[in-house]
Coordinates of N, CA and C in Angstrom, one line a residue:
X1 N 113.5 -37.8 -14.5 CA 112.9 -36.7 -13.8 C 113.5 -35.3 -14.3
X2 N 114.9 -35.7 -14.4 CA 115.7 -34.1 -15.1 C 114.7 -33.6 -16.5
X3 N 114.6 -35.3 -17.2 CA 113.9 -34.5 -18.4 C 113.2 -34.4 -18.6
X4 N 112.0 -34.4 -17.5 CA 110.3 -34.4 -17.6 C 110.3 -32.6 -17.4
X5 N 111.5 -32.1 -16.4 CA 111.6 -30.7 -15.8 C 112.0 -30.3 -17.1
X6 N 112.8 -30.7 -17.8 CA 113.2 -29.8 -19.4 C 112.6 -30.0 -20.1
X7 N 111.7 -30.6 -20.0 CA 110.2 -30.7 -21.3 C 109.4 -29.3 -20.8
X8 N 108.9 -29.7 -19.4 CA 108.5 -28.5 -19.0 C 108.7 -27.3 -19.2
X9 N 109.7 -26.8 -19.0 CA 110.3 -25.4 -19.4 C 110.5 -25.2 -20.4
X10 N 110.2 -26.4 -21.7 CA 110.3 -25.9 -22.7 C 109.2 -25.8 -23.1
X11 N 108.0 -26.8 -23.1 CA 106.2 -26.1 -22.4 C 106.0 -24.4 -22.4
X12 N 106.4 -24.4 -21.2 CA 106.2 -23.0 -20.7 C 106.7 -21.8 -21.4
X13 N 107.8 -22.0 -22.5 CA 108.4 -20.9 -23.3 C 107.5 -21.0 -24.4
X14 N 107.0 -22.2 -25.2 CA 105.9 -22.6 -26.2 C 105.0 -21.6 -25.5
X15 N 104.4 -22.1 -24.6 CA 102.7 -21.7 -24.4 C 103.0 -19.5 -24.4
X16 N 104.2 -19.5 -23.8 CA 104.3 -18.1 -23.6 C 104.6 -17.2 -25.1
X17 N 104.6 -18.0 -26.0 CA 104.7 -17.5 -27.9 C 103.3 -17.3 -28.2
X18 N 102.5 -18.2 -27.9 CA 101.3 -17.9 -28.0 C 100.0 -17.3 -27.6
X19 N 99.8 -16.3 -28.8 CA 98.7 -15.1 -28.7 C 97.3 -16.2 -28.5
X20 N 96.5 -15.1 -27.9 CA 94.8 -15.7 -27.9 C 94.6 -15.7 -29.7
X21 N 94.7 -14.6 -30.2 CA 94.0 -15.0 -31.9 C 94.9 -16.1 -32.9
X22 N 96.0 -16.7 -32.3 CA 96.5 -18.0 -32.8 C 95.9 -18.9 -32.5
X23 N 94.9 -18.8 -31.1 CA 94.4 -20.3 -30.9 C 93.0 -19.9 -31.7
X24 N 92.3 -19.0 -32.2 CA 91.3 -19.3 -32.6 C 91.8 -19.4 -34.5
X25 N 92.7 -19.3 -34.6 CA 93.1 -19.9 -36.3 C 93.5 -21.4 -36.1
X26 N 94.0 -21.7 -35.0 CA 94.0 -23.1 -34.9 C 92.9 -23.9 -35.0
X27 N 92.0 -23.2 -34.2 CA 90.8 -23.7 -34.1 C 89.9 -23.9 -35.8
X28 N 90.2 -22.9 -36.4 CA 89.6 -22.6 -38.0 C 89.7 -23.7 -38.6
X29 N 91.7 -24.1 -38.8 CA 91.8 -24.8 -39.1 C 91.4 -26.2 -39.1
X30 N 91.4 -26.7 -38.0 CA 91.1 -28.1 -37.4 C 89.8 -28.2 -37.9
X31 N 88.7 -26.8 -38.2 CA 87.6 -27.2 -38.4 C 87.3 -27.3 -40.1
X32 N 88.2 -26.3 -40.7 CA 88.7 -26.3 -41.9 C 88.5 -27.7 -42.3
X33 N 90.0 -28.8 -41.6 CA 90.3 -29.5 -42.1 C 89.4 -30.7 -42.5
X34 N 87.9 -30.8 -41.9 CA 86.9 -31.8 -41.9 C 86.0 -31.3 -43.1
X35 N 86.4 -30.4 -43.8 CA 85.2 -29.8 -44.8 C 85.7 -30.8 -45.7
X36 N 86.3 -31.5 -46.3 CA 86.0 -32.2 -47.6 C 85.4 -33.3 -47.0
X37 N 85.8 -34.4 -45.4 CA 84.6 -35.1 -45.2 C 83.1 -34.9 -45.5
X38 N 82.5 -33.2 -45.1 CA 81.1 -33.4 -45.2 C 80.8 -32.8 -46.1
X39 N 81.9 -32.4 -47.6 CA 81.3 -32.1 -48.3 C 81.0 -33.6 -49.4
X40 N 81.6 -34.7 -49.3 CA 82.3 -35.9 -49.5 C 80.6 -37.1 -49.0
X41 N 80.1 -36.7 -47.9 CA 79.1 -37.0 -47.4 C 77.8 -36.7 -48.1
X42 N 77.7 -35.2 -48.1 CA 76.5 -34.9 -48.9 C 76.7 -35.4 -50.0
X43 N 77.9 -35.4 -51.1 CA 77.3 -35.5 -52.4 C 76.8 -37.2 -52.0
X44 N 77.6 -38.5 -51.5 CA 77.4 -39.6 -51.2 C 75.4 -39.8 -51.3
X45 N 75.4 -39.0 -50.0 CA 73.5 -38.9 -49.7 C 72.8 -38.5 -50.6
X46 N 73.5 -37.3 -51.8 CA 72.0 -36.9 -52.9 C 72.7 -38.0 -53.7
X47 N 73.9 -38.9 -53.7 CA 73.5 -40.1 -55.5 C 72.9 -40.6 -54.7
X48 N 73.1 -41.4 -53.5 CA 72.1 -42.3 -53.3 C 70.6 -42.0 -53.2
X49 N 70.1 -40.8 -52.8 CA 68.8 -40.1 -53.0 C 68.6 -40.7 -54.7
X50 N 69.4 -40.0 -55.3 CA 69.6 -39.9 -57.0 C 68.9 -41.1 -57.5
X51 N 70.0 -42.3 -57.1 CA 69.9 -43.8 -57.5 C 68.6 -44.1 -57.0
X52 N 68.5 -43.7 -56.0 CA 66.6 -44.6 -55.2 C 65.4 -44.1 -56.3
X53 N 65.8 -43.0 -56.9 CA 64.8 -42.3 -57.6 C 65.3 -43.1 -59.0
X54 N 66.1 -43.2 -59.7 CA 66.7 -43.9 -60.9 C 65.5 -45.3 -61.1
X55 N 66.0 -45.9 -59.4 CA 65.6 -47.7 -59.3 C 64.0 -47.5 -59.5
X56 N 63.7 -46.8 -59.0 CA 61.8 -46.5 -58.7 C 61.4 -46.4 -60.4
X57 N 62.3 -45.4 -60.9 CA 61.6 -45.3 -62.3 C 61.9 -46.3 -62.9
X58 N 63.1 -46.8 -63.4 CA 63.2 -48.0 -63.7 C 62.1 -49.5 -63.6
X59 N 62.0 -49.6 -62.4 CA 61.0 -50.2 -62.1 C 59.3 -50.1 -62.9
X60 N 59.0 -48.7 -62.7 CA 57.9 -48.2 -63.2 C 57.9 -49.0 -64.8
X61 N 58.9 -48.1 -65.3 CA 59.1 -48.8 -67.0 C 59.8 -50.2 -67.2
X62 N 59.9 -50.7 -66.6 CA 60.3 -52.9 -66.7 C 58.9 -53.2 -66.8
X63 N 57.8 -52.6 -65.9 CA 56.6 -53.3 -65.8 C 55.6 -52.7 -67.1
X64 N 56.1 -52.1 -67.4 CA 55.1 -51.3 -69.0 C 55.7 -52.0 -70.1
X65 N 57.2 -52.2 -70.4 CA 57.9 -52.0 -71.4 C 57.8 -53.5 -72.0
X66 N 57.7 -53.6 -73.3 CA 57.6 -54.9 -74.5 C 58.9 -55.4 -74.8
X67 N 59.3 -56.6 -74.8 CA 60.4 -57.1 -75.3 C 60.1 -58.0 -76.9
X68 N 60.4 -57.5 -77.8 CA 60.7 -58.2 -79.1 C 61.9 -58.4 -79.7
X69 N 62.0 -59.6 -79.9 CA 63.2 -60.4 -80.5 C 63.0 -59.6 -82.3
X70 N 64.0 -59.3 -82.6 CA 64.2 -59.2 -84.3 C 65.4 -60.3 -84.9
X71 N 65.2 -60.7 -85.7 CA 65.8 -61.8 -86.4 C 66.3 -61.2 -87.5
X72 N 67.3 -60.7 -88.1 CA 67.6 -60.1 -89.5 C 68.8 -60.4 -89.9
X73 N 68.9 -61.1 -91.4 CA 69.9 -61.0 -91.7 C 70.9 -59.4 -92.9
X74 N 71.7 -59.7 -93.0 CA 72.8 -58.4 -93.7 C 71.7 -56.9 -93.5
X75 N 71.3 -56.8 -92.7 CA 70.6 -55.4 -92.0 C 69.2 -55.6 -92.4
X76 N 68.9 -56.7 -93.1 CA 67.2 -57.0 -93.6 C 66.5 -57.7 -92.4
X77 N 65.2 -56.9 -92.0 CA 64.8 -57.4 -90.6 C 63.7 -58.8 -91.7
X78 N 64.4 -59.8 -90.8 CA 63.4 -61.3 -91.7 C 62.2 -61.3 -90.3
X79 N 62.3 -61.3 -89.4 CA 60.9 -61.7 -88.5 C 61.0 -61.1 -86.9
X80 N 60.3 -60.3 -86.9 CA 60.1 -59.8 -85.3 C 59.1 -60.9 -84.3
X81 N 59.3 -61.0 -83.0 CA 58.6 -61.9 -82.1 C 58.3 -60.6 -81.2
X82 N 57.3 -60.4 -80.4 CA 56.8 -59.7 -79.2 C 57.0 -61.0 -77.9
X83 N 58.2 -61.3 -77.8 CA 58.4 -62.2 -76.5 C 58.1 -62.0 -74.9
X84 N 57.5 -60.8 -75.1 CA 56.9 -60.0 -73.8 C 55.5 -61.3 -73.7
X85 N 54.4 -60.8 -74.5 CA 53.1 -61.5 -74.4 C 52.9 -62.7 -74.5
X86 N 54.7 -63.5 -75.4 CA 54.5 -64.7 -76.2 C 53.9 -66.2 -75.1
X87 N 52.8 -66.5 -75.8 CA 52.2 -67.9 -74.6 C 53.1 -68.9 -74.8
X88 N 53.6 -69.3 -76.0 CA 53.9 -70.7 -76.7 C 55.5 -70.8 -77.2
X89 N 56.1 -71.6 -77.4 CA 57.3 -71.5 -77.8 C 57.0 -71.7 -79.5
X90 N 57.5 -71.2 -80.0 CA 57.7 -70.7 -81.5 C 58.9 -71.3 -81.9
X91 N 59.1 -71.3 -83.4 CA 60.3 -71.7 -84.2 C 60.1 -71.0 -85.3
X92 N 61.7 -70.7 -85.7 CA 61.2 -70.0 -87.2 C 62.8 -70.4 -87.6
X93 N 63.0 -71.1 -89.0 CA 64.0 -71.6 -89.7 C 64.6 -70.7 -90.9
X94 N 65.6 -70.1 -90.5 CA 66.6 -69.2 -91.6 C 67.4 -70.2 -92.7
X95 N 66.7 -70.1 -93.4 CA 67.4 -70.6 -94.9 C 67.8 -69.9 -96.2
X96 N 68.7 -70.1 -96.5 CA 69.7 -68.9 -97.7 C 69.9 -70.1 -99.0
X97 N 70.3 -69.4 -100.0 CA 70.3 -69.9 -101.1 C 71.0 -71.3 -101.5
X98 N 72.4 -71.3 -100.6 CA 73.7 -71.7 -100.2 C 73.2 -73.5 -99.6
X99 N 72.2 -73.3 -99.2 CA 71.5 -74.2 -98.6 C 71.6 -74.3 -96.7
X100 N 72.5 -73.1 -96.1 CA 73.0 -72.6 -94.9 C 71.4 -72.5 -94.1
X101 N 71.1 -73.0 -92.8 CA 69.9 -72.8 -91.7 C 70.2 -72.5 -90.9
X102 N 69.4 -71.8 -89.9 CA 69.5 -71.5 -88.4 C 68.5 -71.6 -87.7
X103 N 68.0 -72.6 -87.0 CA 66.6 -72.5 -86.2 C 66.7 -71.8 -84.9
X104 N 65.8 -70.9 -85.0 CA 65.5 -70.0 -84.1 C 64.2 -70.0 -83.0
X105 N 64.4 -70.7 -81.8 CA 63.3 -70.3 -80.8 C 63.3 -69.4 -80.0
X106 N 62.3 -69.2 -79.8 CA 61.2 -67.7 -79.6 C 60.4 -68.6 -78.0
X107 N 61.0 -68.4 -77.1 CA 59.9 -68.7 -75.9 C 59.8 -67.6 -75.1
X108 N 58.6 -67.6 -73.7 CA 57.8 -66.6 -73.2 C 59.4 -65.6 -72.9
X109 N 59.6 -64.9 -72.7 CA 60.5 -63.9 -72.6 C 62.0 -64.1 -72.8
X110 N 62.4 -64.8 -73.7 CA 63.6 -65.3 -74.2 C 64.0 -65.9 -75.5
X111 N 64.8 -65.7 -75.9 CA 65.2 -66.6 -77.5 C 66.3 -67.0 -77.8
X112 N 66.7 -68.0 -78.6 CA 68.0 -68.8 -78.7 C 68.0 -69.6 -80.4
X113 N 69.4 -69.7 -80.7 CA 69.6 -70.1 -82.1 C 69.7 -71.6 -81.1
X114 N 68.8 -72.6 -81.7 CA 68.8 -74.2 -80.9 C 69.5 -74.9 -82.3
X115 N 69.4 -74.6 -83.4 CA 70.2 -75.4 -84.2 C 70.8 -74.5 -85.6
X116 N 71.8 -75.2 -86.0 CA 72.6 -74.6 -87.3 C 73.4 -75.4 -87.6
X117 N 73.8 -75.2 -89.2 CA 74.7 -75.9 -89.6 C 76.4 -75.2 -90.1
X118 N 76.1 -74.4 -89.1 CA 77.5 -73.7 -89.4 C 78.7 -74.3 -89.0
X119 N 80.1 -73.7 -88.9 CA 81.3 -74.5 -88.6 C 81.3 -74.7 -87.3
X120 N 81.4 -73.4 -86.8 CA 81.8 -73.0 -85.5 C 80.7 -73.3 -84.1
X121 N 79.6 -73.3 -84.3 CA 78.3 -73.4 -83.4 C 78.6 -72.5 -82.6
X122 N 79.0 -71.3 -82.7 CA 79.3 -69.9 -81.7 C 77.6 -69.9 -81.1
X123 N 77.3 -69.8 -82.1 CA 75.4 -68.7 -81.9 C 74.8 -69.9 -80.8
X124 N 74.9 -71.3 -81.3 CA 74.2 -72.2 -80.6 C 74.7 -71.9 -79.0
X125 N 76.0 -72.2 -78.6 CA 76.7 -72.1 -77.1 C 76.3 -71.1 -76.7
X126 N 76.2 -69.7 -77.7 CA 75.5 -68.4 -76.9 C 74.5 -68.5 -75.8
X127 N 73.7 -69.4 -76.4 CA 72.6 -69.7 -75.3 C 71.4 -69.0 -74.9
X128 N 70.4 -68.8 -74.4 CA 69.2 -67.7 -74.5 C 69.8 -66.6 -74.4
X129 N 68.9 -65.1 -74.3 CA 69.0 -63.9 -74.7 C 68.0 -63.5 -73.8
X130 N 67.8 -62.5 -73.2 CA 66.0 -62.2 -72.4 C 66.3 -60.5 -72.1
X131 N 67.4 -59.9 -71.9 CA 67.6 -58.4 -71.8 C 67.6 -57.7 -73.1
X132 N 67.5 -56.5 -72.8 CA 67.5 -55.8 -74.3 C 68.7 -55.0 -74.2
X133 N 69.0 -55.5 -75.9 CA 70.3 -55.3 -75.7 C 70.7 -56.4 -76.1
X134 N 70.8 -57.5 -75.3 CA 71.7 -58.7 -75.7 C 71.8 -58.9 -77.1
X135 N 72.5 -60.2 -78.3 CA 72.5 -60.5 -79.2 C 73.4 -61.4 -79.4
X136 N 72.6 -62.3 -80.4 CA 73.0 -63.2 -80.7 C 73.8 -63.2 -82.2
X137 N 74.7 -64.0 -82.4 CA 75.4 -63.5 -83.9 C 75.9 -64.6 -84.4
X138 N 75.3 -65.0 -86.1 CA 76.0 -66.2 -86.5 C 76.7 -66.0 -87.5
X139 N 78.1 -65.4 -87.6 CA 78.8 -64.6 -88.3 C 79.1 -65.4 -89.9
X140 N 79.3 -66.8 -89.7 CA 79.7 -67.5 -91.3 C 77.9 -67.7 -91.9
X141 N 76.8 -67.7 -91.3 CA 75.4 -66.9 -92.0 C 75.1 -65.8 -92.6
X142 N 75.7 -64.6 -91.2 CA 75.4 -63.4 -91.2 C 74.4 -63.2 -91.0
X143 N 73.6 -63.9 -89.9 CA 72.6 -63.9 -88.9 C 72.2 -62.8 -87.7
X144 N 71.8 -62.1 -87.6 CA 71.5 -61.2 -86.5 C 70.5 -61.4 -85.6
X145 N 70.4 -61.9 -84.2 CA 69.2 -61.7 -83.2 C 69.3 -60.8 -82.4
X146 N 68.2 -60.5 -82.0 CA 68.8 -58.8 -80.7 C 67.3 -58.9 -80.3
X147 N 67.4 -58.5 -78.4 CA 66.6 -58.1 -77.9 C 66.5 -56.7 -77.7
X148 N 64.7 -56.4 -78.3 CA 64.8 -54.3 -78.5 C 63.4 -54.5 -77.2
X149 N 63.9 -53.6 -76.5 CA 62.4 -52.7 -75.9 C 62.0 -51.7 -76.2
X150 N 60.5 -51.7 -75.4 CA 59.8 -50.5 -76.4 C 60.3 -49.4 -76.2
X151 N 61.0 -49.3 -74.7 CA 61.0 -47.9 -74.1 C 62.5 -47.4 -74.9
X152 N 63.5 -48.5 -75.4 CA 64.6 -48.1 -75.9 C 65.5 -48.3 -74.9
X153 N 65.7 -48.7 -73.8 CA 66.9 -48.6 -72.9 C 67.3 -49.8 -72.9
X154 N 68.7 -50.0 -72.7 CA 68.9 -51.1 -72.6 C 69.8 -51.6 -71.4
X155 N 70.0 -52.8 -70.9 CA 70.8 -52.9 -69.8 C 72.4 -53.1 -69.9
X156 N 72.4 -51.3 -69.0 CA 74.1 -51.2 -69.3 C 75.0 -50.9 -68.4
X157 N 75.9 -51.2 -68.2 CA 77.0 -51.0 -66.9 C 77.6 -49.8 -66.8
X158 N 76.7 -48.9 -67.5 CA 77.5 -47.6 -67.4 C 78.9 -46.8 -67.9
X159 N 78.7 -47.5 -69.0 CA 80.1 -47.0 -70.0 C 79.3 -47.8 -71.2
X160 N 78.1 -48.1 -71.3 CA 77.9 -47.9 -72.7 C 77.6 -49.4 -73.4
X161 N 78.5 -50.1 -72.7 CA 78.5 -51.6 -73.1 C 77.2 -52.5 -72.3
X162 N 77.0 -53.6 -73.0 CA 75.8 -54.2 -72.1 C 76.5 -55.4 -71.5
X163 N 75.7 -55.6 -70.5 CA 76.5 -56.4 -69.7 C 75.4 -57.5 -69.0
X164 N 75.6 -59.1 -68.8 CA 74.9 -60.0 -68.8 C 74.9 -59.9 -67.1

């Protein structure tokens, strides 16, 4: 009880330091102190505005845009596919001087190295391809597959690299 009365009176010497225009800086403050919340907020609400508008156009151009496989080896393009329209599955056999192959299929929106006689069978385990961007690589050939769209964009995680 003694020290609830000495809290008290020490209360009362506090409240008695305090001017009326200290409580309205207090007040500033405290309101102050929530501004990086709603400034933290808005920007939050325009990306997401941002992104809804990103996804919509995106969308727009997936439904327009062509996918063709290029097949090229040492930067020489050997055979393009339009795998967008393609009905049928296709094959097309890379053969070099060396007597080195790579059989390449071509189905409705995807492509894959299905056979080779190289060391490693890297290209084979790769496995289909269907975004643009992806690629396929048969490095002791020197084989190149890549999926290109018409529109040019490719699918990326946002630092540039493509990402499955």
């Amino acid at each position: 009880m003694k020290r609830l009365r000495a809290s008290w009176q020490v209360f009362k010497r506090y409240r008695a330091m305090i001017r009326p225009f200290d409580i309205v800086i207090i007040v500033i403050l405290i309101l102050l102190s929530f501004t990086p919340l709603a400034i933290f907020s808005y920007q939050q609400r325009q990306q997401a505005v941002h992104d809804a508008q990103v996804a919509k156009q995106s969308a727009k151009r997936t439904s327009r845009r062509t996918l063709t496989a290029v097949v090229s080896h040492n930067g020489t393009v050997l055979k393009r596919v339009n795998i967008t329209n393609l009905k049928q599955t296709v094959h097309y056999t890379y053969r070099d001087k060396a007597g080195h192959y790579n059989r390449v299929t071509f189905e409705p929106k995807r492509v894959a190295i299905t056979k080779a006689n190289c060391s490693d069978q890297v290209c084979i385990r790769r496995g289909w391809i269907h975004k643009p961007g992806q690629t396929i690589v048969c490095l002791p050939h020197k084989l190149l597959i890549e999926v290109k769209s018409s529109t040019g964009h490719t699918t990326s995680g946002g630092n540039g690299l493509v990402t499955e």
